mmCIF file with all atom_site columns, C-alpha atoms and ligand atoms in Angstrom:
data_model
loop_
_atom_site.group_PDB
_atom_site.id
_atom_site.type_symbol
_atom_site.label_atom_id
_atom_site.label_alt_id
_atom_site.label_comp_id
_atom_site.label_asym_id
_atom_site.label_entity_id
_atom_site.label_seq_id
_atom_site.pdbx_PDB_ins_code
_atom_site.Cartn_x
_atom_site.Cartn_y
_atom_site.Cartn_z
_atom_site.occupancy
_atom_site.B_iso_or_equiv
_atom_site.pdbx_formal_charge
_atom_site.auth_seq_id
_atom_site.auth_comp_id
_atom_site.auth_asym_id
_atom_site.auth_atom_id
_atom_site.pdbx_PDB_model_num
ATOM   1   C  CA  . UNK A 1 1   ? 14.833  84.773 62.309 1.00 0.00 ? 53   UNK A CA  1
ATOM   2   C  CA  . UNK A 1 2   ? 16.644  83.137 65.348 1.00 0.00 ? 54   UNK A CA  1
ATOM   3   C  CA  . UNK A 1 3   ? 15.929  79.339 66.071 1.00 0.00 ? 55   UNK A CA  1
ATOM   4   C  CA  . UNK A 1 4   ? 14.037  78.909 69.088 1.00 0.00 ? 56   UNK A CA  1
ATOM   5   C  CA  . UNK A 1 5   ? 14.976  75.217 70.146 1.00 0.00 ? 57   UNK A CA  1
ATOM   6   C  CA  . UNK A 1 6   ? 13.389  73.619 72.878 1.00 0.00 ? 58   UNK A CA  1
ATOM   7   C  CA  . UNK A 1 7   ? 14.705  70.461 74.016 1.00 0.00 ? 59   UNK A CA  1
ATOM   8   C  CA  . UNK A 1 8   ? 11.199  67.974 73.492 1.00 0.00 ? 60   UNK A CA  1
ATOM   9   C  CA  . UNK A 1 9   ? 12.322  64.099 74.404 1.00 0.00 ? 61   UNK A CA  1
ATOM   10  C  CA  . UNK A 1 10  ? 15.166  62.008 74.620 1.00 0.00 ? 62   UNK A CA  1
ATOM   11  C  CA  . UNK A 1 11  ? 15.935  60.362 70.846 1.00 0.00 ? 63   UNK A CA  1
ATOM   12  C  CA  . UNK A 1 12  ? 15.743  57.418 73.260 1.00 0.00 ? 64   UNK A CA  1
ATOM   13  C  CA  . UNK A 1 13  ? 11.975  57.646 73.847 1.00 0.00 ? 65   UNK A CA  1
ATOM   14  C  CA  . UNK A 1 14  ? 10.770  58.313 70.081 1.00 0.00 ? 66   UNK A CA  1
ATOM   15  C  CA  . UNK A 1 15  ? 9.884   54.739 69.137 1.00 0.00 ? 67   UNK A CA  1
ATOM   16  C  CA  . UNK A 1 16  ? 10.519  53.246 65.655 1.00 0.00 ? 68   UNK A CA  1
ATOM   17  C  CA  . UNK A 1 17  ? 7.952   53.746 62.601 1.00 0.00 ? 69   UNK A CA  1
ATOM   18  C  CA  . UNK A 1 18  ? 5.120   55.015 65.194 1.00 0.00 ? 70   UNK A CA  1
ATOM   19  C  CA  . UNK A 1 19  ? 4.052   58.531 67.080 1.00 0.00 ? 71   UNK A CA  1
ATOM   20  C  CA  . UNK A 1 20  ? 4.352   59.732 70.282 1.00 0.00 ? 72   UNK A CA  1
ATOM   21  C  CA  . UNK A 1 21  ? 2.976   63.080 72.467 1.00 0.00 ? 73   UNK A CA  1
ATOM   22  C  CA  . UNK A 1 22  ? 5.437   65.035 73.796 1.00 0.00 ? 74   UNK A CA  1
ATOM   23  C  CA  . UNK A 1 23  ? 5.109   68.817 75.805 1.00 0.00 ? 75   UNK A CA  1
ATOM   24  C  CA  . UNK A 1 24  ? 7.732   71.712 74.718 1.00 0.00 ? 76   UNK A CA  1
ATOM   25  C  CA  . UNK A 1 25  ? 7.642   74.755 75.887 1.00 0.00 ? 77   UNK A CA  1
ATOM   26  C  CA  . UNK A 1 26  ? 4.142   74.338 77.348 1.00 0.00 ? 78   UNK A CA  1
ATOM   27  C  CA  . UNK A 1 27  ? 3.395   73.037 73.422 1.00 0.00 ? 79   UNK A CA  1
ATOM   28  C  CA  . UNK A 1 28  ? 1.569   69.461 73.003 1.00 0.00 ? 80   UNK A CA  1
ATOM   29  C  CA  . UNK A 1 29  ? 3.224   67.916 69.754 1.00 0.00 ? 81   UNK A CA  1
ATOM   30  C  CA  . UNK A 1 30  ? 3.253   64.543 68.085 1.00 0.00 ? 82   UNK A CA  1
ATOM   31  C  CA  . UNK A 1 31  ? 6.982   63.427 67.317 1.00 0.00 ? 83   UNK A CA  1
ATOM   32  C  CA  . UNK A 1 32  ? 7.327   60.775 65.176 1.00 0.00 ? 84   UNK A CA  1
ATOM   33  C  CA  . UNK A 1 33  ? 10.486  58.198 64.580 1.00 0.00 ? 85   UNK A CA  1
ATOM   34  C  CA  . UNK A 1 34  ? 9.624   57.430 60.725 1.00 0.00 ? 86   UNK A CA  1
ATOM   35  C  CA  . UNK A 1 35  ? 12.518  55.829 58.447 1.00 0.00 ? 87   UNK A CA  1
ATOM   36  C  CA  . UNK A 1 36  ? 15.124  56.711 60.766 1.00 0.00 ? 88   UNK A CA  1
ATOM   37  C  CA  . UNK A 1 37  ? 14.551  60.328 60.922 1.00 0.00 ? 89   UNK A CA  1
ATOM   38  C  CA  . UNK A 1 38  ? 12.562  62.040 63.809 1.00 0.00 ? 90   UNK A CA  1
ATOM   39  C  CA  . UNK A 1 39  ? 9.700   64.553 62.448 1.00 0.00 ? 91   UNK A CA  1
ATOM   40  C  CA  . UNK A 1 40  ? 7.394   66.657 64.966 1.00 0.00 ? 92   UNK A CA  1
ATOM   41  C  CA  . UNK A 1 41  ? 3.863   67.864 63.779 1.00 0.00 ? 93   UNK A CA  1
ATOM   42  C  CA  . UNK A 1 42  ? 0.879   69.780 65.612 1.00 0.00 ? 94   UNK A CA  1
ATOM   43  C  CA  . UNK A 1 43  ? -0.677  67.310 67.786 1.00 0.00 ? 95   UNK A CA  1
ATOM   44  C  CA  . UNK A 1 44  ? -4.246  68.184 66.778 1.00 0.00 ? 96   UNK A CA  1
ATOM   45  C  CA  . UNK A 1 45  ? -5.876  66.700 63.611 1.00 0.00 ? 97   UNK A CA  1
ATOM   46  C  CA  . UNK A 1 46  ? -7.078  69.570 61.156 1.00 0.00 ? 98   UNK A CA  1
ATOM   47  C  CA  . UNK A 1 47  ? -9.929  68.245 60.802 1.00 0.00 ? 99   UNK A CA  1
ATOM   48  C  CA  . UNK A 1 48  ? -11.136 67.731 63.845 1.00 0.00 ? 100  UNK A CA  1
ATOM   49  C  CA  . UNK A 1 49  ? -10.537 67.597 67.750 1.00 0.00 ? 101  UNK A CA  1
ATOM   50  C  CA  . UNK A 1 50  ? -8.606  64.152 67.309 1.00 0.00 ? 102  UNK A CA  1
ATOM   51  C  CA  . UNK A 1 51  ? -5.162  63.772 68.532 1.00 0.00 ? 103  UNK A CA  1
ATOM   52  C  CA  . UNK A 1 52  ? -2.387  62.723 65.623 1.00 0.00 ? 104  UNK A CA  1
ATOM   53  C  CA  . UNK A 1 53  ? -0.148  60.675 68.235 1.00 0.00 ? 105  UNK A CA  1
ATOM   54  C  CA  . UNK A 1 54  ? -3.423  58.047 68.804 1.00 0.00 ? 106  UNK A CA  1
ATOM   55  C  CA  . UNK A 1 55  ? -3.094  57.767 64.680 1.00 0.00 ? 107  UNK A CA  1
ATOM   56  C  CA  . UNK A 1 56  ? -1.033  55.123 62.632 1.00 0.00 ? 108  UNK A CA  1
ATOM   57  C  CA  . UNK A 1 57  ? 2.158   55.990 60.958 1.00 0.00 ? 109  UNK A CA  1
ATOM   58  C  CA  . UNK A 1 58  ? 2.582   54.117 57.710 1.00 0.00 ? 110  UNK A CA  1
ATOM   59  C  CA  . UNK A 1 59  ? 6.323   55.545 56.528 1.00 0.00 ? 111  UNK A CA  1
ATOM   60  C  CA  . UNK A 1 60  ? 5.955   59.442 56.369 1.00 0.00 ? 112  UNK A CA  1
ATOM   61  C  CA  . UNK A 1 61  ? 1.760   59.824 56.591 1.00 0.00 ? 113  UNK A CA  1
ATOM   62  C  CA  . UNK A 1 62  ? 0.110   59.640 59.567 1.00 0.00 ? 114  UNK A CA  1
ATOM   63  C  CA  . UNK A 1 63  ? -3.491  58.261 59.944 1.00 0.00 ? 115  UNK A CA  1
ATOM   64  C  CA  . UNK A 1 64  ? -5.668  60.299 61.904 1.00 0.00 ? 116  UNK A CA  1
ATOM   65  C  CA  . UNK A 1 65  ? -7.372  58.142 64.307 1.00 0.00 ? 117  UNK A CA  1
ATOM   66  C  CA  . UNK A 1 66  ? -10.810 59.860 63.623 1.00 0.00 ? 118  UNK A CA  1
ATOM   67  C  CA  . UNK A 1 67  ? -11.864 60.050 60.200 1.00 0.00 ? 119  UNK A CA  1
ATOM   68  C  CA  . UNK A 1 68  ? -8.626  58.634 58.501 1.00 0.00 ? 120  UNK A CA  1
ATOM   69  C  CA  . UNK A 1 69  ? -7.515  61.606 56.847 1.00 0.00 ? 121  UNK A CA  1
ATOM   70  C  CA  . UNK A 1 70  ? -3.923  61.444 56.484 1.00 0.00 ? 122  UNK A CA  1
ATOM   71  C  CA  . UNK A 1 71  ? -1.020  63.763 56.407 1.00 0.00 ? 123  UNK A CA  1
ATOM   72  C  CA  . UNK A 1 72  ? 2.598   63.807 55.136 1.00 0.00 ? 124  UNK A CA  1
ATOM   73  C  CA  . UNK A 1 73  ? 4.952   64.251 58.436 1.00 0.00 ? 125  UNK A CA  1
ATOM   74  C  CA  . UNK A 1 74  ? 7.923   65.945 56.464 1.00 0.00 ? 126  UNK A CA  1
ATOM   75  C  CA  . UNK A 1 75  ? 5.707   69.084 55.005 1.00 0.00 ? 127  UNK A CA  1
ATOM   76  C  CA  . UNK A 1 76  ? 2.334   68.512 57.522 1.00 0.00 ? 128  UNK A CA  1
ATOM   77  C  CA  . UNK A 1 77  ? -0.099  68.170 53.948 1.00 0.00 ? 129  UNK A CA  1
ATOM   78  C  CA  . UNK A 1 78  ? -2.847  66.563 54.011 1.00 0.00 ? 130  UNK A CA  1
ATOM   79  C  CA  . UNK A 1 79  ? -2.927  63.689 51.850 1.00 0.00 ? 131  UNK A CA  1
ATOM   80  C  CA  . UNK A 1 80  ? -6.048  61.957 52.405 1.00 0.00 ? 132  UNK A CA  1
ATOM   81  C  CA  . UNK A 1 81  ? -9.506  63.231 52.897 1.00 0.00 ? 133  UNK A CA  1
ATOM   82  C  CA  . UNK A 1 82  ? -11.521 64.401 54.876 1.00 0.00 ? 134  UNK A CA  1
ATOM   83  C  CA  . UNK A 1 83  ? -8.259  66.145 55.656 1.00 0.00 ? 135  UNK A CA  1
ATOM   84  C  CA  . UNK A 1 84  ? -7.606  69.155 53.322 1.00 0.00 ? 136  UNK A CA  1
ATOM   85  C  CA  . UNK A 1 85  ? -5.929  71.707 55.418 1.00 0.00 ? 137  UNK A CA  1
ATOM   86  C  CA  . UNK A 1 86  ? -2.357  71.172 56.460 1.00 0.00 ? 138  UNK A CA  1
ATOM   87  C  CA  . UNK A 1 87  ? -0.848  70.150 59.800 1.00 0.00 ? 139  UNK A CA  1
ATOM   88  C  CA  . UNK A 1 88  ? 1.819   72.239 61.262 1.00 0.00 ? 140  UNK A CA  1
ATOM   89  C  CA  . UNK A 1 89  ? 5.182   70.840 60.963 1.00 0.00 ? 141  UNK A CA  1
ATOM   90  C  CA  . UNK A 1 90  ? 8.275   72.014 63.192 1.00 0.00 ? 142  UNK A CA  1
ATOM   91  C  CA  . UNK A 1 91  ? 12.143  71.721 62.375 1.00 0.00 ? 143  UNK A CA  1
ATOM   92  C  CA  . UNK A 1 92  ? 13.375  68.993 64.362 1.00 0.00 ? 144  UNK A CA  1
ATOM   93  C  CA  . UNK A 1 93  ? 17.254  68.484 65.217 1.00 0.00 ? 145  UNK A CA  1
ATOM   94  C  CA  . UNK A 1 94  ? 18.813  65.359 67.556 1.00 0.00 ? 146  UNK A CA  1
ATOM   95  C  CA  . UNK A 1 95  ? 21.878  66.509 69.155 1.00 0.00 ? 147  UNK A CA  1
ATOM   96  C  CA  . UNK A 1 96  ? 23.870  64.055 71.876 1.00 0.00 ? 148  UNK A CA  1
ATOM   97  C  CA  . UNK A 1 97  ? 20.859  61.957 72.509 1.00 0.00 ? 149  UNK A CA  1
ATOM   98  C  CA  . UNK A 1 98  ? 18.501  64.794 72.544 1.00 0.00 ? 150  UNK A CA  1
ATOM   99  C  CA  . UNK A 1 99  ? 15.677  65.756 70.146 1.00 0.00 ? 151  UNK A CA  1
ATOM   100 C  CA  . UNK A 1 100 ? 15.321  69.603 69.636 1.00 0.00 ? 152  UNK A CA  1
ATOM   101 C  CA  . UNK A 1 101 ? 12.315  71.232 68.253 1.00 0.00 ? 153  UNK A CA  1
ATOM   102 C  CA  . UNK A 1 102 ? 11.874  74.817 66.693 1.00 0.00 ? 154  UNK A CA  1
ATOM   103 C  CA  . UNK A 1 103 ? 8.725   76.344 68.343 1.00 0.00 ? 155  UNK A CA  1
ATOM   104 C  CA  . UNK A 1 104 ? 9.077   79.478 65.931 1.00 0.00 ? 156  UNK A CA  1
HETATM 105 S  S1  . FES B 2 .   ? -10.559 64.537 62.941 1.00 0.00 ? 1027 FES B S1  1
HETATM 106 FE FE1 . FES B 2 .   ? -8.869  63.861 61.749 1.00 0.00 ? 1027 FES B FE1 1
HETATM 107 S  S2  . FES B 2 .   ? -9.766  63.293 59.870 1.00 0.00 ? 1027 FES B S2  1
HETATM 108 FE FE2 . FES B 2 .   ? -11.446 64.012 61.031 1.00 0.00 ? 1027 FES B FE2 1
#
């Protein structure tokens, strides 16, 4: 299947080790800068109607602001309860400044 890349933020505007909501292609995600890499997930919490960029990052897991489930940002699964169910994850590519995401 063809890529679908949208551009989503400058690399610029992904800060360091935390999260940040971004819109692409009329899509709300979270992208996260997390050990140098850049990572995009779902924005919504699986578990409930809480928003993943108001979480803490801690390396690759993000803390859901909520109920503190966590999730792994490379493969979106949940690593913490209450979460169970994974978070979507999208490819992610930074090209001349720019961070691409695959909508799918
Ligand atoms: S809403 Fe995220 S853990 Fe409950």
């Amino acid at each position: 299947m063809a890529n679908n890349w949208i551009d989503a933020a400058a690399e610029a505007d992904i800060p360091d080790d935390d999260v940040t909501a971004v819109v692409a292609g009329g899509v709300e995600l979270a992208l996260y800068g997390a050990e140098g890499g850049v990572y995009a997930t779902a924005i919504l919490c699986t578990h409930g109607a809480a928003k993943l960029c108001d979480g803490f990052l801690d390396g690759y897991e993000i803390e859901c602001p909520l109920h503190q489930g966590k999730f792994d940002i490379r493969n979106g699964l949940a690593t913490c309860e209450p979460a169970t169910d994974a978070v979507r994850t999208y490819p992610v590519k930074v090209e001349g400044g720019r961070v691409y995401v695959d909508l799918g």
